[in-house]
Short mmCIF file of C-alpha atoms and ligand atoms in Angstrom, two decimals:
data_model
loop_
_atom_site.label_atom_id
_atom_site.label_comp_id
_atom_site.label_asym_id
_atom_site.label_seq_id
_atom_site.Cartn_x
_atom_site.Cartn_y
_atom_site.Cartn_z
CA MET Q 1 0.78 -18.21 -2.03
CA GLN Q 2 4.06 -18.35 -0.12
CA LEU Q 3 5.74 -15.33 1.40
CA TYR Q 4 9.08 -14.79 3.07
CA ASN Q 5 10.28 -12.40 5.66
CA ILE Q 6 12.59 -9.87 4.01
CA LYS Q 7 14.78 -9.75 7.13
CA ASP Q 8 14.99 -13.52 7.51
CA HIS Q 9 14.26 -15.52 4.40
CA SER Q 10 14.01 -18.71 6.41
CA GLU Q 11 10.72 -17.52 7.81
CA GLN Q 12 8.18 -18.66 5.24
CA VAL Q 13 4.44 -18.34 5.66
CA SER Q 14 1.22 -18.92 3.72
CA TYR Q 15 -0.98 -16.02 2.68
CA SER Q 16 -3.47 -16.75 5.55
CA GLN Q 17 -0.63 -16.82 8.07
CA ALA Q 18 0.79 -13.56 6.75
CA VAL Q 19 -2.65 -11.91 6.98
CA LYS Q 20 -3.13 -13.16 10.57
CA GLN Q 21 0.40 -12.37 11.69
CA GLY Q 22 0.99 -9.01 9.96
CA LEU Q 23 4.75 -8.80 10.57
CA GLY Q 24 7.42 -11.42 10.70
CA ARG Q 25 10.33 -11.89 13.10
CA GLU Q 26 12.47 -8.82 13.90
CA GLN Q 27 9.53 -6.76 12.56
CA GLY Q 28 10.38 -8.03 9.03
CA LEU Q 29 7.91 -7.49 6.24
CA PHE Q 30 6.44 -10.39 4.31
CA PHE Q 31 7.11 -10.48 0.55
CA PRO Q 32 5.72 -12.79 -2.12
CA GLU Q 33 7.94 -15.76 -3.03
CA GLU Q 34 6.77 -15.46 -6.60
CA LEU Q 35 5.07 -12.78 -8.70
CA LYS Q 36 4.33 -14.40 -12.02
CA GLU Q 37 3.04 -12.26 -14.85
CA LEU Q 38 -0.63 -12.57 -15.71
CA ASP Q 39 -1.56 -14.11 -19.01
CA ASN Q 40 -3.24 -11.76 -21.44
CA VAL Q 41 -3.48 -8.52 -19.51
CA GLU Q 42 -5.28 -6.84 -22.46
CA ALA Q 43 -8.19 -9.27 -22.18
CA LEU Q 44 -8.29 -8.80 -18.42
CA LEU Q 45 -8.58 -5.03 -18.91
CA ASP Q 46 -11.84 -5.63 -20.77
CA LEU Q 47 -13.50 -7.20 -17.73
CA PRO Q 48 -15.54 -5.27 -15.09
CA PHE Q 49 -13.61 -4.12 -12.03
CA VAL Q 50 -14.79 -6.73 -9.54
CA GLU Q 51 -14.44 -9.70 -11.92
CA ARG Q 52 -10.98 -8.57 -13.02
CA SER Q 53 -9.87 -7.90 -9.47
CA ALA Q 54 -10.96 -11.36 -8.35
CA LYS Q 55 -8.97 -12.93 -11.19
CA ILE Q 56 -5.83 -10.90 -10.29
CA LEU Q 57 -6.07 -11.78 -6.63
CA ARG Q 58 -6.77 -15.47 -7.39
CA HIS Q 59 -3.66 -15.50 -9.59
CA VAL Q 60 -1.50 -14.06 -6.83
CA ILE Q 61 -3.01 -15.74 -3.77
CA GLY Q 62 -3.85 -19.11 -5.31
CA ASP Q 63 -6.37 -21.60 -3.88
CA GLU Q 64 -5.93 -20.86 -0.22
CA ILE Q 65 -9.17 -18.91 0.10
CA ALA Q 66 -12.11 -20.77 -1.41
CA ASN Q 67 -14.70 -18.02 -1.88
CA LEU Q 68 -12.26 -15.24 -2.86
CA GLU Q 69 -14.54 -13.97 -5.65
CA ASP Q 70 -17.38 -13.35 -3.10
CA LEU Q 71 -14.98 -11.60 -0.73
CA VAL Q 72 -13.74 -9.30 -3.50
CA ALA Q 73 -17.31 -8.43 -4.52
CA LYS Q 74 -18.17 -7.55 -0.89
CA ALA Q 75 -14.99 -5.54 -0.35
CA PHE Q 76 -15.05 -3.57 -3.60
CA ALA Q 77 -18.63 -2.40 -3.48
CA PHE Q 78 -17.72 1.00 -4.94
CA GLY Q 79 -15.72 2.10 -7.93
CA ALA Q 80 -12.54 3.98 -8.63
CA PRO Q 81 -13.45 6.35 -11.45
CA LEU Q 82 -10.78 7.87 -13.73
CA LYS Q 83 -11.50 11.50 -14.56
CA ALA Q 84 -9.80 13.59 -17.25
CA VAL Q 85 -8.02 16.63 -15.76
CA GLY Q 86 -6.62 18.74 -18.55
CA ASP Q 87 -5.39 17.28 -21.88
CA THR Q 88 -2.84 14.75 -20.82
CA SER Q 89 -3.71 13.81 -17.24
CA TYR Q 90 -6.28 11.75 -15.39
CA ALA Q 91 -7.25 11.61 -11.69
CA LEU Q 92 -7.84 8.13 -10.28
CA GLU Q 93 -10.39 8.87 -7.60
CA LEU Q 94 -9.95 6.38 -4.75
CA PHE Q 95 -12.35 8.06 -2.33
CA HIS Q 96 -15.75 6.66 -3.16
CA GLY Q 97 -15.85 4.14 -0.34
CA PRO Q 98 -17.62 4.60 3.00
CA THR Q 99 -14.76 6.59 4.63
CA LEU Q 100 -13.85 8.60 1.61
CA ALA Q 101 -10.22 7.47 1.30
CA PHE Q 102 -8.19 4.86 -0.61
CA LYS Q 103 -7.84 2.94 2.69
CA ASP Q 104 -11.37 1.54 2.19
CA PHE Q 105 -10.08 -0.83 -0.51
CA GLY Q 106 -7.34 -2.43 1.59
CA GLY Q 107 -9.24 -2.26 4.92
CA ARG Q 108 -12.34 -3.91 3.53
CA PHE Q 109 -10.46 -6.66 1.67
CA MET Q 110 -8.39 -7.42 4.79
CA ALA Q 111 -11.54 -7.59 6.88
CA GLN Q 112 -13.14 -10.02 4.42
CA CYS Q 113 -9.97 -12.22 4.36
CA LEU Q 114 -9.69 -12.30 8.17
CA GLY Q 115 -13.34 -13.23 8.48
CA ALA Q 116 -12.81 -16.09 5.96
CA ILE Q 117 -9.69 -17.54 7.67
CA SER Q 118 -10.58 -17.06 11.29
CA ASP Q 119 -11.82 -20.70 11.80
CA GLY Q 120 -14.70 -19.33 13.89
CA LYS Q 121 -12.21 -18.27 16.57
CA LYS Q 122 -12.66 -14.81 18.07
CA ILE Q 123 -10.28 -12.19 16.82
CA THR Q 124 -9.68 -8.78 18.35
CA ILE Q 125 -8.38 -6.08 16.12
CA LEU Q 126 -6.54 -3.44 18.13
CA THR Q 127 -5.38 -0.34 16.31
CA ALA Q 128 -4.33 3.20 17.08
CA THR Q 129 -5.35 6.06 14.81
CA SER Q 130 -4.55 9.69 14.30
CA GLY Q 131 -7.83 10.02 12.38
CA ASP Q 132 -8.26 8.29 9.01
CA THR Q 133 -7.16 4.67 9.49
CA GLY Q 134 -9.56 4.27 12.39
CA ALA Q 135 -12.48 5.14 10.19
CA ALA Q 136 -11.52 2.78 7.36
CA VAL Q 137 -10.86 -0.09 9.81
CA ALA Q 138 -14.05 0.48 11.80
CA HIS Q 139 -16.29 0.57 8.71
CA ALA Q 140 -14.51 -2.39 7.14
CA PHE Q 141 -14.99 -4.67 10.20
CA TYR Q 142 -18.40 -3.36 11.32
CA LYS Q 143 -20.78 -6.20 12.18
CA LEU Q 144 -18.45 -8.97 10.87
CA PRO Q 145 -18.99 -12.13 12.91
CA ASN Q 146 -16.29 -13.27 15.37
CA ILE Q 147 -14.35 -10.02 15.15
CA ASP Q 148 -14.11 -7.32 17.84
CA VAL Q 149 -12.50 -4.04 17.00
CA VAL Q 150 -10.92 -1.69 19.53
CA ILE Q 151 -9.63 1.62 18.24
CA LEU Q 152 -7.54 3.95 20.35
CA TYR Q 153 -7.28 7.62 19.48
CA PRO Q 154 -5.93 10.76 21.20
CA LYS Q 155 -8.79 12.58 22.89
CA GLY Q 156 -9.35 16.04 21.43
CA LYS Q 157 -6.66 15.68 18.83
CA ILE Q 158 -8.72 14.45 15.86
CA SER Q 159 -11.31 16.58 14.10
CA ASN Q 160 -14.95 16.46 15.21
CA LEU Q 161 -15.95 14.96 11.84
CA GLN Q 162 -13.23 12.33 11.93
CA GLU Q 163 -14.41 11.27 15.40
CA LYS Q 164 -18.05 11.12 14.29
CA LEU Q 165 -17.13 8.96 11.34
CA PHE Q 166 -15.92 6.00 13.40
CA CYS Q 167 -17.02 6.52 17.02
CA THR Q 168 -20.76 6.48 16.38
CA LEU Q 169 -21.05 2.90 15.00
CA GLY Q 170 -21.31 0.70 18.14
CA ASP Q 171 -21.96 -3.06 17.72
CA ASN Q 172 -18.51 -4.79 17.45
CA ILE Q 173 -16.64 -1.50 17.19
CA ARG Q 174 -15.38 -0.07 20.45
CA THR Q 175 -13.52 3.25 20.45
CA VAL Q 176 -11.45 4.58 23.28
CA ALA Q 177 -10.42 8.21 23.61
CA ILE Q 178 -7.03 8.16 25.31
CA HIS Q 179 -6.03 11.15 27.44
CA ALA Q 180 -2.70 11.46 25.68
CA ALA Q 181 -1.04 11.89 22.28
CA PHE Q 182 -1.21 9.61 19.23
CA ASP Q 183 2.28 8.25 19.98
CA ASP Q 184 0.99 7.07 23.40
CA CYS Q 185 -1.88 5.28 21.69
CA GLN Q 186 0.53 3.59 19.40
CA ALA Q 187 2.77 2.59 22.34
CA LEU Q 188 -0.27 1.01 24.09
CA VAL Q 189 -0.94 -1.06 21.00
CA LYS Q 190 2.75 -2.18 20.92
CA ASN Q 191 2.54 -3.11 24.62
CA ALA Q 192 -0.48 -5.25 23.88
CA PHE Q 193 1.36 -7.10 21.11
CA ASP Q 194 4.27 -7.81 23.48
CA ASP Q 195 1.90 -9.47 25.99
CA GLU Q 196 1.74 -13.17 24.86
CA GLU Q 197 -0.93 -14.09 27.39
CA LEU Q 198 -3.21 -11.26 26.34
CA LYS Q 199 -2.57 -11.98 22.64
CA LYS Q 200 -3.72 -15.57 23.08
CA ALA Q 201 -6.67 -14.80 25.30
CA ILE Q 202 -8.33 -12.36 22.90
CA GLY Q 203 -6.87 -13.46 19.52
CA LEU Q 204 -5.08 -10.15 19.07
CA ASN Q 205 -4.50 -8.93 15.54
CA SER Q 206 -3.59 -5.58 14.06
CA ALA Q 207 -5.01 -3.97 10.93
CA ASN Q 208 -2.13 -1.72 10.12
CA SER Q 209 -0.97 -0.86 6.62
CA ILE Q 210 1.92 -3.33 6.42
CA ASN Q 211 -0.55 -6.19 6.15
CA ILE Q 212 -0.03 -7.92 2.78
CA SER Q 213 -3.81 -8.25 2.17
CA ARG Q 214 -4.14 -4.48 2.14
CA LEU Q 215 -1.40 -4.08 -0.40
CA LEU Q 216 -2.78 -6.78 -2.71
CA ALA Q 217 -6.19 -5.10 -2.74
CA GLN Q 218 -4.59 -1.87 -3.80
CA VAL Q 219 -2.91 -3.58 -6.78
CA CYS Q 220 -6.34 -3.98 -8.35
CA TYR Q 221 -7.08 -0.29 -8.79
CA TYR Q 222 -3.97 0.30 -10.88
CA PHE Q 223 -5.36 -2.18 -13.42
CA GLU Q 224 -8.72 -0.40 -13.13
CA ALA Q 225 -7.04 2.96 -13.96
CA VAL Q 226 -5.49 1.68 -17.18
CA ALA Q 227 -8.69 -0.17 -18.09
CA GLN Q 228 -10.53 3.16 -18.10
CA LEU Q 229 -8.01 4.86 -20.36
CA PRO Q 230 -8.89 4.97 -24.07
CA LYS Q 231 -6.91 2.15 -25.81
CA ASP Q 232 -4.76 4.59 -27.80
CA LYS Q 233 -3.56 6.20 -24.55
CA ARG Q 234 -2.32 3.01 -22.85
CA ASN Q 235 1.16 2.87 -24.39
CA SER Q 236 3.11 5.41 -22.45
CA VAL Q 237 1.51 5.70 -19.01
CA VAL Q 238 3.12 7.59 -16.14
CA VAL Q 239 1.61 7.15 -12.66
CA SER Q 240 2.21 9.57 -9.78
CA VAL Q 241 1.54 8.32 -6.26
CA PRO Q 242 1.25 10.61 -3.20
CA SER Q 243 3.45 8.71 -0.76
CA GLY Q 244 3.91 8.51 3.05
CA ASN Q 245 4.46 4.97 4.18
CA PHE Q 246 4.92 3.84 0.59
CA GLY Q 247 2.28 1.12 0.64
CA ASP Q 248 0.34 2.52 -2.25
CA ILE Q 249 3.36 2.81 -4.54
CA THR Q 250 4.44 -0.70 -3.59
CA ALA Q 251 1.01 -1.91 -4.81
CA GLY Q 252 1.50 -0.04 -8.09
CA LEU Q 253 4.92 -1.61 -8.61
CA ILE Q 254 3.48 -5.06 -7.93
CA ALA Q 255 0.84 -4.33 -10.59
CA LYS Q 256 3.69 -3.63 -12.99
CA ALA Q 257 5.46 -6.83 -11.96
CA LEU Q 258 2.25 -8.74 -12.75
CA GLY Q 259 2.33 -7.34 -16.32
CA LEU Q 260 0.50 -4.06 -16.23
CA LYS Q 261 2.19 -1.78 -18.78
CA ILE Q 262 3.34 1.32 -16.91
CA LYS Q 263 6.19 3.33 -18.42
CA LYS Q 264 7.18 5.07 -15.19
CA PHE Q 265 6.14 5.52 -11.55
CA VAL Q 266 6.62 8.79 -9.78
CA VAL Q 267 6.95 9.14 -6.00
CA ALA Q 268 5.35 12.36 -4.77
CA THR Q 269 5.94 13.60 -1.23
CA ASN Q 270 5.69 16.65 0.95
CA ASP Q 271 8.67 18.10 2.95
CA ASN Q 272 9.05 14.64 4.49
CA ASP Q 273 11.15 13.68 1.50
CA THR Q 274 13.50 10.91 2.70
CA VAL Q 275 12.89 8.91 -0.45
CA PRO Q 276 13.21 11.59 -3.12
CA ARG Q 277 16.51 12.63 -1.45
CA TYR Q 278 17.60 8.97 -1.25
CA LEU Q 279 16.87 8.50 -4.96
CA ALA Q 280 18.80 11.63 -5.87
CA THR Q 281 21.86 11.03 -3.61
CA GLY Q 282 21.94 7.36 -2.70
CA LYS Q 283 22.02 8.37 0.98
CA TRP Q 284 19.30 7.18 3.39
CA ASP Q 285 19.06 10.16 5.70
CA PRO Q 286 15.64 10.59 7.36
CA HIS Q 287 15.13 14.02 8.97
CA ALA Q 288 12.81 14.66 11.88
CA THR Q 289 9.19 14.43 10.69
CA VAL Q 290 7.57 17.79 10.09
CA ALA Q 291 3.83 18.62 10.14
CA THR Q 292 2.43 19.61 6.70
CA LEU Q 293 -0.90 20.26 4.98
CA SER Q 294 -0.80 16.74 3.56
CA ASN Q 295 -0.64 15.27 7.09
CA ALA Q 296 -1.25 11.63 6.08
CA MET Q 297 2.15 11.70 4.36
CA ASP Q 298 4.01 13.16 7.35
CA VAL Q 299 6.32 10.06 7.57
CA SER Q 300 10.07 10.24 7.38
CA LYS Q 301 10.80 6.54 7.85
CA PRO Q 302 8.40 4.83 5.45
CA ASN Q 303 7.46 1.37 6.64
CA ASN Q 304 7.06 -0.15 3.18
CA TRP Q 305 10.31 1.09 1.58
CA PRO Q 306 12.09 -2.29 2.10
CA ARG Q 307 9.39 -3.90 -0.04
CA VAL Q 308 10.05 -1.42 -2.85
CA GLU Q 309 13.77 -2.15 -2.77
CA GLU Q 310 13.13 -5.93 -2.63
CA LEU Q 311 10.85 -5.72 -5.65
CA PHE Q 312 13.44 -3.77 -7.69
CA LYS Q 313 16.02 -6.38 -6.67
CA VAL Q 314 14.01 -9.48 -7.57
CA LYS Q 315 12.77 -7.99 -10.85
CA GLY Q 316 16.22 -6.74 -11.82
CA TRP Q 317 14.82 -3.18 -12.20
CA ASP Q 318 16.94 -0.05 -11.67
CA LEU Q 319 15.96 2.41 -8.95
CA LYS Q 320 17.07 5.14 -11.29
CA ASP Q 321 13.85 4.48 -13.20
CA LEU Q 322 11.73 5.50 -10.20
CA ALA Q 323 11.10 9.25 -10.54
CA ALA Q 324 10.38 11.46 -7.57
CA GLY Q 325 9.45 14.92 -6.51
CA LYS Q 326 8.38 16.87 -3.44
CA LEU Q 327 6.32 19.98 -2.65
CA SER Q 328 6.45 22.33 0.28
CA ASP Q 329 3.16 23.49 1.82
CA GLU Q 330 3.43 26.72 -0.10
CA GLN Q 331 3.91 24.81 -3.35
CA THR Q 332 1.03 22.49 -2.43
CA GLU Q 333 -1.32 25.41 -2.04
CA ALA Q 334 -0.14 26.83 -5.36
CA ALA Q 335 -0.68 23.45 -7.01
CA MET Q 336 -4.24 23.22 -5.62
CA ARG Q 337 -4.98 26.71 -7.04
CA GLU Q 338 -3.25 25.93 -10.35
CA VAL Q 339 -5.13 22.72 -11.12
CA TYR Q 340 -8.42 24.31 -10.01
CA ALA Q 341 -7.89 27.43 -12.15
CA ASN Q 342 -6.71 25.48 -15.23
CA THR Q 343 -9.13 22.62 -15.19
CA GLY Q 344 -11.83 23.23 -12.60
CA TYR Q 345 -10.73 20.07 -10.68
CA VAL Q 346 -10.76 20.31 -6.90
CA CYS Q 347 -7.86 18.52 -5.24
CA GLU Q 348 -7.14 18.17 -1.52
CA PRO Q 349 -3.43 18.53 -0.63
CA HIS Q 350 -2.34 14.88 -1.15
CA GLY Q 351 -3.84 14.63 -4.61
CA ALA Q 352 -2.55 18.09 -5.57
CA ILE Q 353 1.02 17.04 -4.74
CA ALA Q 354 0.62 13.98 -6.97
CA TRP Q 355 -0.78 16.16 -9.80
CA LYS Q 356 2.00 18.74 -9.72
CA VAL Q 357 4.82 16.22 -9.43
CA LEU Q 358 3.25 14.30 -12.33
CA GLN Q 359 3.21 17.44 -14.50
CA ASN Q 360 6.94 17.91 -13.78
CA ASN Q 361 7.61 14.34 -15.00
CA LEU Q 362 5.52 14.05 -18.18
CA GLU Q 363 7.18 13.89 -21.53
CA GLU Q 364 5.72 14.44 -25.01
CA GLY Q 365 3.23 11.67 -25.80
CA ASP Q 366 2.82 10.44 -22.22
CA THR Q 367 -0.50 9.93 -20.53
CA GLY Q 368 -0.40 10.82 -16.85
CA ILE Q 369 -2.43 9.33 -13.99
CA PHE Q 370 -2.32 10.78 -10.53
CA LEU Q 371 -3.87 9.12 -7.49
CA CYS Q 372 -6.48 11.06 -5.53
CA THR Q 373 -6.37 9.28 -2.21
CA ALA Q 374 -8.94 11.25 -0.17
CA ALA Q 375 -12.11 13.20 -0.91
CA PRO Q 376 -11.50 16.99 -0.84
CA ALA Q 377 -14.30 17.32 1.77
CA LYS Q 378 -12.18 15.36 4.27
CA PHE Q 379 -9.94 18.44 4.21
CA LYS Q 380 -12.79 20.91 3.83
CA GLU Q 381 -11.35 23.65 6.04
CA ASN Q 382 -8.11 23.91 4.07
CA VAL Q 383 -9.61 23.31 0.65
CA ASP Q 384 -12.27 26.00 1.26
CA ARG Q 385 -9.65 28.48 2.53
CA ILE Q 386 -7.12 27.81 -0.24
CA LEU Q 387 -9.56 27.75 -3.15
CA GLY Q 388 -12.08 30.28 -1.86
CA ILE Q 389 -14.95 27.84 -2.24
CA ASP Q 390 -17.56 26.20 0.05
CA LEU Q 391 -17.44 22.44 -0.53
CA PRO Q 392 -20.68 20.58 0.28
CA LEU Q 393 -20.34 17.87 3.02
CA PRO Q 394 -20.75 14.41 1.38
CA GLN Q 395 -23.50 12.18 2.71
CA ALA Q 396 -21.01 9.86 4.45
CA LEU Q 397 -19.94 12.72 6.65
CA ALA Q 398 -23.18 14.64 6.86
CA SER Q 399 -25.15 11.53 7.96
CA ARG Q 400 -22.93 10.98 11.03
CA ALA Q 401 -22.36 14.57 11.99
CA ASN Q 402 -25.21 14.67 14.52
CA LEU Q 403 -24.88 11.14 15.98
CA LYS Q 404 -23.71 10.60 19.55
CA VAL Q 405 -20.06 9.66 20.12
CA LEU Q 406 -20.02 6.27 21.86
CA SER Q 407 -16.38 6.21 22.94
CA ASP Q 408 -15.01 5.17 26.30
CA GLU Q 409 -12.26 7.14 27.85
CA MET Q 410 -9.02 6.11 29.47
CA ASP Q 411 -5.63 7.30 30.64
CA ALA Q 412 -2.60 6.02 28.72
CA ASP Q 413 -2.22 3.18 31.22
CA PHE Q 414 -1.52 -0.28 29.79
CA ALA Q 415 -2.86 -2.11 32.93
CA GLU Q 416 -6.17 -0.37 32.50
CA LEU Q 417 -6.31 -1.13 28.76
CA ARG Q 418 -5.43 -4.76 29.47
CA LYS Q 419 -8.34 -5.08 31.87
CA TYR Q 420 -10.63 -3.34 29.36
CA LEU Q 421 -9.63 -5.83 26.58
CA LEU Q 422 -9.97 -8.95 28.81
CA ASN Q 423 -13.29 -7.99 30.36
CA LYS Q 424 -15.21 -7.77 27.13
C1 PLP R 501 -4.95 10.66 1.97
C2 PLP R 501 -3.67 9.93 1.91
N1 PLP R 501 -2.87 10.06 0.85
C3 PLP R 501 -1.69 9.41 0.74
C4 PLP R 501 -1.24 8.54 1.75
C5 PLP R 501 0.07 7.87 1.58
O1 PLP R 501 -0.13 6.51 1.27
P1 PLP R 501 1.12 5.50 1.65
O2 PLP R 501 1.21 5.59 3.15
O3 PLP R 501 0.58 4.14 1.23
O4 PLP R 501 2.28 5.91 0.98
C6 PLP R 501 -2.07 8.33 2.84
C7 PLP R 501 -1.62 7.44 3.91
O5 PLP R 501 -2.01 7.41 5.01
C8 PLP R 501 -3.31 9.04 2.93
O6 PLP R 501 -4.16 8.87 3.99
#
C-alpha cells in the first residue's frame, strides 16, 4: 500500500512507514494512493467478522504485513453487535472491548501492526490523554514485546475510574500524572517529538488518532454493521456518526469507497459544530471549543477533516450529500430520555446525539444505523442523573476499581520528562 501526504504529494510512503511515522511533513496527513473497490461485497458480508476484516485489510494494505490475518484475530477479539432500537434504527455497539470504547478497535490493531513491523527494535509510545485514549492505548500495547508505553495525564483532572483503568497495569505501561492541565501534557509530547536525539535514542512513536492503521481498523466495523442487517434492509442504509476529530466518519466513508452500499452518512456533533456549519454555509469558521456533556467530541478544529475532503475529491463525490446535525447539551439530555422512554435503550451522550440526528435525517424506507462509541457506564454519573437509573458497573471497570494506582508524578517540565524517558 502506498500513501501520500495530503499537503505535499511528493512525500510517498509505504503502509509500514505511515504507521511508524504517523504524520508527514508540515503535519500533513497520509492518504491512500489507491482505494480499489472490493470484489463481491455481498459474499464478503456472509463471512464472520474477523475473517471478513482480514480480507478487507489485506485488500487495502497488500502484502506488506505477512501475518495480517493473525494480527486481526488478536486485535478484534470482541464483537460489534448491532441492536434494533425502535422500528427503523439500529445501534452499532462499539464498546465491547477492554476499555469500553470504539478506540479499542483502532488502538489494538495499531499495536499489533507496530509489533509486527518493529524489526525487534525498541519503540517507545508516548501519548497524552484527557482520559479515554490513554486507556485504549495502554490496554492495546500491554505486555507487547519491544514496546514501552508512557502516558501523560493531568493529575486530578480525570475521573477516578478512568485513572484506575489504565494506571494500574504496570509491566511495559508507565503512567505519569503531570501537575498541570491536559494542554501542558500535549505540549510535553510535542516537545519530545521535536527532539531528534531523544526520538532516535528511544524509538519515539505516537499512538494518536491520525495514524492510518487506526482508521483502517475502524473501516471493518461498518461492514460488520451492514452484515448484521437482514438482507431486505440493506438497500437504503443511512449511518449517523458522532463526530469530534472526524476519524470515525472518515473510516465509514472509506468503507463506502471500498464498495459498501451506504445511501448516506450523517455527521452528528455537539455545540462544537464547525463541520455542520461549514456544510451549510461553505465557510470554515471554527469557534472557540466549548465544554459539553459529550466531552470526547469537544473539538472545533477536527484533525481528520482534510481526509474527508480529499476522499470526496478523489471519488468525485459531492459534499452536499454529506448530511449533518448538531445537538446542544439540553437537546442531548432530551434525546437520551426520548430514546430510553420510547425503546428502553440506554445511550450515553455521544450515542444519543448520533441517534437523534439520525432520526432527523431518515426518509421513508430507510434503515438507520447510529454508532454507539462508548459504554453508558463510562458516563455513569450523567446517565444515572439524566435517566433516573442506577447503571451497574461493568466488569472491566469494577475489576480495577480497587487496584493501586502505579503512576509516577512530575511537573510539566520537559527536561525532567526527557531524563525520565532516557533513564528507563
Ligand atoms: C465516545 C466517543 N464518541 C465519539 C468520538 C468522536 O470520534 P472521532 O474523533 O473519530 O470523530 C470520540 C472521540 O474521541 C469518543 O471518544
